[in-house]
Short mmCIF file of C-alpha atoms in Angstrom, two decimals:
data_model
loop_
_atom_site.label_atom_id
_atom_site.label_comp_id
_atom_site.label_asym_id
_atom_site.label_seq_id
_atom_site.Cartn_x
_atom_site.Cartn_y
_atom_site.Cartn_z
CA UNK H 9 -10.04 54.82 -26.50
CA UNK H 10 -7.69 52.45 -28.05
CA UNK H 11 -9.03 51.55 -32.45
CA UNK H 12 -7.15 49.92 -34.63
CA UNK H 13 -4.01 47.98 -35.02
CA UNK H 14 -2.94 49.52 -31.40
CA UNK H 15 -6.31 48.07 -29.94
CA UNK H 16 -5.72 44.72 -31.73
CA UNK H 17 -2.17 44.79 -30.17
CA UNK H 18 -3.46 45.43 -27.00
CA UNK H 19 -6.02 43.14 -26.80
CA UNK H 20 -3.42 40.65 -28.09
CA UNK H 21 -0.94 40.99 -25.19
CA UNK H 22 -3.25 40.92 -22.37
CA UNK H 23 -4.59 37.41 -24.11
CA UNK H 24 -1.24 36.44 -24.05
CA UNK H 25 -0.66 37.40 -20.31
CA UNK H 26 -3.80 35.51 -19.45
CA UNK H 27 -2.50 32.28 -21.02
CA UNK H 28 0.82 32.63 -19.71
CA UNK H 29 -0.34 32.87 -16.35
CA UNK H 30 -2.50 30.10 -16.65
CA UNK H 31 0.17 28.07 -17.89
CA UNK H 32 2.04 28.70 -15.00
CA UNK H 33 -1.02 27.46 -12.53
CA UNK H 34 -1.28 24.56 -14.85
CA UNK H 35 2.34 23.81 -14.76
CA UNK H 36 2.57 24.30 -11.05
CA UNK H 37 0.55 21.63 -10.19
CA UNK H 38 3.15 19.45 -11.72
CA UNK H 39 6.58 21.10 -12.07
CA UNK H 40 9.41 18.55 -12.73
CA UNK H 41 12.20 18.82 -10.25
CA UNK H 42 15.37 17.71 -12.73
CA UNK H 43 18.08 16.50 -10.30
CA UNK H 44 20.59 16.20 -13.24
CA UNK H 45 21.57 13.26 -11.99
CA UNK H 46 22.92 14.53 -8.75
CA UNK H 47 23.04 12.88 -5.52
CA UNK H 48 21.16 15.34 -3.87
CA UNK H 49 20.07 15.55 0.54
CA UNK H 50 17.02 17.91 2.23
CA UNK H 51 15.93 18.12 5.11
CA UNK H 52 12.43 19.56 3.67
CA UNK H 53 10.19 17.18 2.06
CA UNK H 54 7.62 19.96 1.81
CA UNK H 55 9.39 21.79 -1.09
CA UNK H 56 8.22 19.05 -3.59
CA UNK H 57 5.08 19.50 -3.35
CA UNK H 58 2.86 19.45 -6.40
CA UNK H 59 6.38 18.46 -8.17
CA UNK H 60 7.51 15.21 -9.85
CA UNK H 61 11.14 14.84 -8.79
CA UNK H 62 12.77 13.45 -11.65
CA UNK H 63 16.86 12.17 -12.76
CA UNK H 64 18.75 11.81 -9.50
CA UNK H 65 18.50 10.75 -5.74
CA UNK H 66 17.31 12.68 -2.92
CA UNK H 67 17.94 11.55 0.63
CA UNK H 68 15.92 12.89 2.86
CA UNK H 69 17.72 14.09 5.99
CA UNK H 70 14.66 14.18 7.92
CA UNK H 71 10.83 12.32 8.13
CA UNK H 72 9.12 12.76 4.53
CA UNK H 73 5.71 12.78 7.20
CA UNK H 74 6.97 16.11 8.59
CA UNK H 75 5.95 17.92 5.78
CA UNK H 76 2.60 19.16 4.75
CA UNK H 77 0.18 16.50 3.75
CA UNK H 78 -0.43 17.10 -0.25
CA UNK H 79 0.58 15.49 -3.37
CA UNK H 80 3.77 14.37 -4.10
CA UNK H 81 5.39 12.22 -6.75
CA UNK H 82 8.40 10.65 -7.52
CA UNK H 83 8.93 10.29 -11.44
CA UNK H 84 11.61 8.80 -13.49
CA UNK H 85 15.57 7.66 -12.76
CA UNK H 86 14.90 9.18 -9.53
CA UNK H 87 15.36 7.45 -5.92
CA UNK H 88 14.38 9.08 -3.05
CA UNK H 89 15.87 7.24 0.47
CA UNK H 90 14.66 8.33 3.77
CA UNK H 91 15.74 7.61 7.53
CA UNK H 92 13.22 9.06 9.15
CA UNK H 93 9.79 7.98 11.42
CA UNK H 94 7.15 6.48 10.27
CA UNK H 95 3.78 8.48 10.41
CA UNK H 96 2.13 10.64 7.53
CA UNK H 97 -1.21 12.01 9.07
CA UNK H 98 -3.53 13.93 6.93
CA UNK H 99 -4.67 14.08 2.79
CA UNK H 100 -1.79 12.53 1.25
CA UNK H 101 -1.21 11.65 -1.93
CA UNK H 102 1.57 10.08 -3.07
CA UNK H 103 2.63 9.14 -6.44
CA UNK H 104 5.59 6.84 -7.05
CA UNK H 105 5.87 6.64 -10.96
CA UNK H 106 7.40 5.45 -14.75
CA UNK H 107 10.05 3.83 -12.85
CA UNK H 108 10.74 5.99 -9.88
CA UNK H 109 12.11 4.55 -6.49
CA UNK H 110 11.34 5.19 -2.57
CA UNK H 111 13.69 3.28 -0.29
CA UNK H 112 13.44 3.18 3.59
CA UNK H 113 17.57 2.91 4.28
CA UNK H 114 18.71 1.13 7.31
CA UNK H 115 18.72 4.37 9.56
CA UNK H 116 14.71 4.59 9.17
CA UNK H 117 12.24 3.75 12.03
CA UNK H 118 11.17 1.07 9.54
CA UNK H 119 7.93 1.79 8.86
CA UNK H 120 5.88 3.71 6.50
CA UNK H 121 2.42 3.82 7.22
CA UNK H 122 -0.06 6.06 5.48
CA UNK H 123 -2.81 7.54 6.69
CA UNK H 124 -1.33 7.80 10.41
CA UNK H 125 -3.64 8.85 13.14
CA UNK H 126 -5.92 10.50 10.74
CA UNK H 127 -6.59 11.92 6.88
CA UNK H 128 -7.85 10.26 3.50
CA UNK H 129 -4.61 9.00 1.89
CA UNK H 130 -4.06 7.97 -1.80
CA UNK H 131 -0.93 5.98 -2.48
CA UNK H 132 -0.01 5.14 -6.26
CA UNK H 133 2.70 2.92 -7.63
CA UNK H 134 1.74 3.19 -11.43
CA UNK H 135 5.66 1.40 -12.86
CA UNK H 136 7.27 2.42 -9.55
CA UNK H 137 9.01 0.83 -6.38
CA UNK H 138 8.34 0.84 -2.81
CA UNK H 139 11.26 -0.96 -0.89
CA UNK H 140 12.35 -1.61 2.59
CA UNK H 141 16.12 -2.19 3.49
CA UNK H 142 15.41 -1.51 7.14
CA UNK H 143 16.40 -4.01 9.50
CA UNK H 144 15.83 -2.27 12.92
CA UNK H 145 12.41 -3.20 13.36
CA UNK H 146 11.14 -6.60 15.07
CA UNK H 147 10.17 -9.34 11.87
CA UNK H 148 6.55 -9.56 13.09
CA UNK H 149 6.18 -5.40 13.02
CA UNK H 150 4.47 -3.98 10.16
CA UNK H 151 6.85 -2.34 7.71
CA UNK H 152 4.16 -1.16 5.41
CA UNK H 153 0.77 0.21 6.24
CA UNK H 154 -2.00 1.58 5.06
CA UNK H 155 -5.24 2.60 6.81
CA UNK H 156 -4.00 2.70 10.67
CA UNK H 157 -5.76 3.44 13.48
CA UNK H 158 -3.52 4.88 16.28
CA UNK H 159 -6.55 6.19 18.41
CA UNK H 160 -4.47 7.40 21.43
CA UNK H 161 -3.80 10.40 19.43
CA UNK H 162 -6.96 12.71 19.56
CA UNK H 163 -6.12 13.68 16.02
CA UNK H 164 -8.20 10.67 15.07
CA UNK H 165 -11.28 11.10 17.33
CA UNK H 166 -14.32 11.79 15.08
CA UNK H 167 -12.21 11.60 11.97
CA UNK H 168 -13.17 9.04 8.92
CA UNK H 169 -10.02 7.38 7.99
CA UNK H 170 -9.15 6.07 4.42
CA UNK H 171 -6.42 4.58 2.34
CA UNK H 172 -6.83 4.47 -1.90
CA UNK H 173 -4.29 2.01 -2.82
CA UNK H 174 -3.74 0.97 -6.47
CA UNK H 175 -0.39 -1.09 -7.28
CA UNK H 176 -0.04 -1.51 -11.05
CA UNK H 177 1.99 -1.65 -14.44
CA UNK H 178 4.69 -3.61 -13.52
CA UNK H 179 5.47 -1.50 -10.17
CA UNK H 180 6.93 -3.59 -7.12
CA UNK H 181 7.21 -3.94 -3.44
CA UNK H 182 9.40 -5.30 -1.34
CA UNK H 183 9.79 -5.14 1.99
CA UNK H 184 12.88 -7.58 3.21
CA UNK H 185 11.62 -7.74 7.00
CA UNK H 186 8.43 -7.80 8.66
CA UNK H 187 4.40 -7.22 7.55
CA UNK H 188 2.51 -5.50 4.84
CA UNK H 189 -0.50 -4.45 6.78
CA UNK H 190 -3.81 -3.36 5.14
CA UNK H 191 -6.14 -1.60 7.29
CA UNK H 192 -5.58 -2.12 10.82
CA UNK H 193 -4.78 -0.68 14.45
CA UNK H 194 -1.84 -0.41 16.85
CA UNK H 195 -3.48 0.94 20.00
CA UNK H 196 -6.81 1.25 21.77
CA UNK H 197 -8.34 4.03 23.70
CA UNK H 198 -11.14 6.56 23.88
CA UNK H 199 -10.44 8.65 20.79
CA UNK H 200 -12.17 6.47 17.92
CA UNK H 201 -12.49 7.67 14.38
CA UNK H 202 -15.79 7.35 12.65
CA UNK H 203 -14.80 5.22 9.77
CA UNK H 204 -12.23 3.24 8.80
CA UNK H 205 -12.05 2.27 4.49
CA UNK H 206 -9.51 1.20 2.80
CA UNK H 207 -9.87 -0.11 -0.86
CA UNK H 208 -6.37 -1.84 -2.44
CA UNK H 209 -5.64 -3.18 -5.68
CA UNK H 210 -2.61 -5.02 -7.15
CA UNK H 211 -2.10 -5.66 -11.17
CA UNK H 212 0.38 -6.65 -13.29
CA UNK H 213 3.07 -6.11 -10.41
CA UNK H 214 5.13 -8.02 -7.75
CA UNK H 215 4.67 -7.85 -4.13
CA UNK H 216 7.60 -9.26 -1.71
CA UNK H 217 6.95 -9.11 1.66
CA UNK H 218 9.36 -11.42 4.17
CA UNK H 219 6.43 -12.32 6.88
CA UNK H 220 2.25 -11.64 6.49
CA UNK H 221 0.06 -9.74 4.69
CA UNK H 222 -2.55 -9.03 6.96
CA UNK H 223 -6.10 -7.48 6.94
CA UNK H 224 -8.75 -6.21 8.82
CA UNK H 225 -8.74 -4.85 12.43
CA UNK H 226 -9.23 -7.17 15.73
CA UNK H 227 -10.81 -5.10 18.06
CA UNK H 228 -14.50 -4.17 17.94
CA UNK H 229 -14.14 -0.96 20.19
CA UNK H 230 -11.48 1.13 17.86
CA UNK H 231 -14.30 2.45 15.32
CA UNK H 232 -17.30 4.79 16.09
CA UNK H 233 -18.85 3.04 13.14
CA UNK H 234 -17.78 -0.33 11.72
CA UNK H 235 -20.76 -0.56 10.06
CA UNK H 236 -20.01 2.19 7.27
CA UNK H 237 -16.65 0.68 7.35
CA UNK H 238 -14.67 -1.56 5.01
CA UNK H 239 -10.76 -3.00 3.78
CA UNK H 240 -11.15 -4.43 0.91
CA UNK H 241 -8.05 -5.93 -0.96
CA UNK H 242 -8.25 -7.72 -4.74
CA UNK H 243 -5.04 -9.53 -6.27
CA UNK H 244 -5.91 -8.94 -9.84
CA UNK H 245 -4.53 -10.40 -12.94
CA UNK H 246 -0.61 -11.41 -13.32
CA UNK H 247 -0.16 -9.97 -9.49
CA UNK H 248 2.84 -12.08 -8.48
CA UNK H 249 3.45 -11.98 -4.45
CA UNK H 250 5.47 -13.72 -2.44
CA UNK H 251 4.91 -14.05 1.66
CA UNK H 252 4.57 -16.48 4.55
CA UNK H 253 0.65 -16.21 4.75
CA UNK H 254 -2.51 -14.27 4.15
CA UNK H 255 -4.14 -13.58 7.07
CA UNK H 256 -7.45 -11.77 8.18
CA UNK H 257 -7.02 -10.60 11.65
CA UNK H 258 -10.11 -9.06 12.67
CA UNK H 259 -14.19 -8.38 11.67
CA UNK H 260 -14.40 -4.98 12.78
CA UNK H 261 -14.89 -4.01 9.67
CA UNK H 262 -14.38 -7.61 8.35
CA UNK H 263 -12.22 -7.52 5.74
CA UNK H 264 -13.01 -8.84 1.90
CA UNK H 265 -10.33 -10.53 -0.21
CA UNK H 266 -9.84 -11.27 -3.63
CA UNK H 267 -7.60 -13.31 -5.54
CA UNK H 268 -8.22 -12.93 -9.32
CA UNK H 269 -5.35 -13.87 -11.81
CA UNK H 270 -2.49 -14.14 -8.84
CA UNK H 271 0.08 -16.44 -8.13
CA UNK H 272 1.28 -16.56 -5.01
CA UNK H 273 4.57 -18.07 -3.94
CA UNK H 274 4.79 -19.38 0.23
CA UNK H 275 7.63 -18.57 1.99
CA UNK H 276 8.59 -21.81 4.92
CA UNK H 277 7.18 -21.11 7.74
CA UNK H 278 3.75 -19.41 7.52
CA UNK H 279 0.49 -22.19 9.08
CA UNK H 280 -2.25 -21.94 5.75
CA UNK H 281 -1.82 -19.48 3.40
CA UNK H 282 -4.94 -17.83 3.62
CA UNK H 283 -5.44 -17.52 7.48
CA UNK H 284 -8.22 -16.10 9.45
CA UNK H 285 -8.50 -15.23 13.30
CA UNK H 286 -12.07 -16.34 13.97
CA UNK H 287 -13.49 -13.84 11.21
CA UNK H 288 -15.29 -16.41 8.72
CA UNK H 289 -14.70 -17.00 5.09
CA UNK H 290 -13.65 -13.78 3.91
CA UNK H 291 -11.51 -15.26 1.12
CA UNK H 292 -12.52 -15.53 -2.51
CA UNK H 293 -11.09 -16.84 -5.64
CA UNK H 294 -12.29 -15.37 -8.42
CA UNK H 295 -12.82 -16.53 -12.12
CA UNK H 296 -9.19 -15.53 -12.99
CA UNK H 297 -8.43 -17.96 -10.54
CA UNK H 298 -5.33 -18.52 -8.06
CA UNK H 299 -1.68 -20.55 -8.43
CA UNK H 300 0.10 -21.49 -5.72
CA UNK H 301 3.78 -21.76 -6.25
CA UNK H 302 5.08 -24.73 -3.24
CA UNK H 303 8.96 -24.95 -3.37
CA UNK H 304 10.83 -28.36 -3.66
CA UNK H 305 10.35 -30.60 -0.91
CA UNK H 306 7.98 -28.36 1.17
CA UNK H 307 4.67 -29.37 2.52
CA UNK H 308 2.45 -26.36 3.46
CA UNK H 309 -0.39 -28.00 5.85
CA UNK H 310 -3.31 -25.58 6.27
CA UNK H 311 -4.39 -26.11 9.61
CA UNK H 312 -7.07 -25.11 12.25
CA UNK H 313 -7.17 -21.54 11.12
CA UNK H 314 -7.29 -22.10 7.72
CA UNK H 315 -10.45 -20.08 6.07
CA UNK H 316 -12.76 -22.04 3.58
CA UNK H 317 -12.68 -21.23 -0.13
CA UNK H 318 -15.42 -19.98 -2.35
CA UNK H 319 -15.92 -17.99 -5.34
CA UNK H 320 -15.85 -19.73 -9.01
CA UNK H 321 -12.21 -19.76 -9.79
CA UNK H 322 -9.95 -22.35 -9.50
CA UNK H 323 -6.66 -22.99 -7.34
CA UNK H 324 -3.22 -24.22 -9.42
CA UNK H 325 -0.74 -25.42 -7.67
CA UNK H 326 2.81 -25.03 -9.41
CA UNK H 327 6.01 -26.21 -7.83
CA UNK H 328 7.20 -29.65 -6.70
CA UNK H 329 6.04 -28.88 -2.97
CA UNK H 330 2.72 -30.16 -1.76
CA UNK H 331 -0.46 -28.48 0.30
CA UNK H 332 -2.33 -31.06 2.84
CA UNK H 333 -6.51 -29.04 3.61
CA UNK H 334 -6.96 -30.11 7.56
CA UNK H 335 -9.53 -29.35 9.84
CA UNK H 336 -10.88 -26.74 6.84
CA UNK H 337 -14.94 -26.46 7.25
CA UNK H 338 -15.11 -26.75 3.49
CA UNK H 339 -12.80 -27.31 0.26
CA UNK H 340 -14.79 -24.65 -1.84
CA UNK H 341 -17.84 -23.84 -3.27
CA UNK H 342 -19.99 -25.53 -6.31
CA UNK H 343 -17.67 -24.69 -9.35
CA UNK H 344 -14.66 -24.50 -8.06
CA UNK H 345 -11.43 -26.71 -8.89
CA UNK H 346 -8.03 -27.86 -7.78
CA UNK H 347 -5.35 -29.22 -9.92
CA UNK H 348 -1.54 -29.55 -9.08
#
């Protein structure tokens, strides 16, 4: 038996070596990597996990989706550039953060799409940057994905499928060749996931994307359950994106979008900036409201596949370009205004 100061003591350390040990747990989960400003290459994406890789650039020599799914992040001064495929199946969640960079180089498959096959993904840019250099894809590929269905791999069959994306605090994208896609599919088959939901967000951040951003998935035989399923996608306040069109391409789930406090500037060549493929008025402009920047001497005509408007925001067109409504079903709902 242990009395007095000695006990005391004791009892002391072994408090001590219980905190310090749960400092390290703590401080595990999120161990900053400090790459001292190094230009740095590995061919193991799976030894940051639960890290925030901070000060330097990593190249990674091979696929980031490779590694086991977990959480990842990528915190400040640091780039991380990758050339390798596309896929990341399983519970990802990745963090790009106070002004960290991820860059798909010109070696990459050119595409980054997240969850792939199967898993529940989150995906974070909270003051970060997602950008595409790649150039070895076709333009009318997606380049950035989230919430695929690839049934043809039986990792999906049976699986539910999701996608938590939240863009915000002055964090960008910018893919320089081919689609943004939220929620969708690339194959068909016999190996159908349950459930399909995908919930993104944009705020206070910039979106550049060099063809569509596209939504929803066109086949009604690649879920088990559409019903249960959504994509939902809202273009919140001071959101600032720039692309050829909007379009919904498919009701199975049908997808729900929201423009509330955006501004969207049309890039030539895209037929009505808010597009649908036979899915209804799935468009809504919300009391924030939505501008629409039209460059000098352009005429954007939205045409047969134009979706009608509703909601109770307004629509302000900026720029000394026109728009022309034709063949639309209807120019918006009670309450709802156009001036430009």
């Amino acid at each position: 038996k242990i009395q007095g100061g000695g006990g005391n003591s004791l009892s002391y350390l072994l408090s001590m070596i219980a905190m310090f040990g749960l400092v390290l747990k703590v401080s595990a989960e999120g161990e900053v990597v400090d790459l001292k400003g190094q230009s740095v290459s590995s061919a193991n994406f799976g030894e940051y996990q639960n890290k925030i890789i901070t000060n330097g650039e990593l190249t990674l020599t091979a696929s980031p989706s490779a590694a086991t799914a977990g959480k990842y992040t990528i915190g400040s001064d640091a780039v991380v550039k990758y050339a390798g495929g596309p896929g990341f199946s399983g519970d990802w969640d990745f963090n790009i953060i106070d002004g960290g960079v991820f860059e798909q180089t010109k070696e990459s498959d050119g595409r980054f799409l997240i969850p792939f096959y199967y898993g529940k993904a989150s995906f974070i840019l909270n003051n970060g940057t997602f950008k595409s250099v790649d150039d070895s894809r076709s333009n009318n590929a997606e380049t950035l994905s989230f919430g695929v269905i690839w049934i043809n791999n039986s990792g999906a069959k049976d699986k539910d499928i999701s996608a938590n994306v939240k863009i915000l605090n002055n964090s960008k994208i910018e893919l320089t060749r081919g689609q943004l896609r939220i929620g969708g599919a690339r194959a068909a088959g016999d190996k159908k996931p349950k459930t399909l939901k995908v919930d993104f967000a944009v705020e206070d951040s910039s979106i550049y994307v060099a063809k569509e951003i596209k939504f929803g998935v066109s086949n009604s035989g690649w879920l088990q359950n559409a019903g249960e399923s959504y994509v939902k996608a809202t273009f919140g306040k001071n959101s600032d994106i720039t692309c050829k069109q909007f379009y919904a391409d498919g009701n199975n789930p049908s997808p729900s979008v929201t423009f509330d406090g955006a501004t969207f500037h049309w890039l030539e060549g895209g037929n009505s900036f808010i597009g649908h493929n036979k899915v209804g008025d799935i468009y809504t402009i919300a009391k924030g409201g939505l501008t629409v920047d039209i460059p000098k001497e352009k005429s954007l005509t939205c045409d047969s596949n134009a979706s009608s408007l509703k909601g109770e925001g307004g629509i302000t067109k900026i720029g000394e370009g026109s728009i022309t409504w034709n063949q639309v079903s209807s120019q918006g709902s009670p309450g709802m205004t156009f001036t430009g």
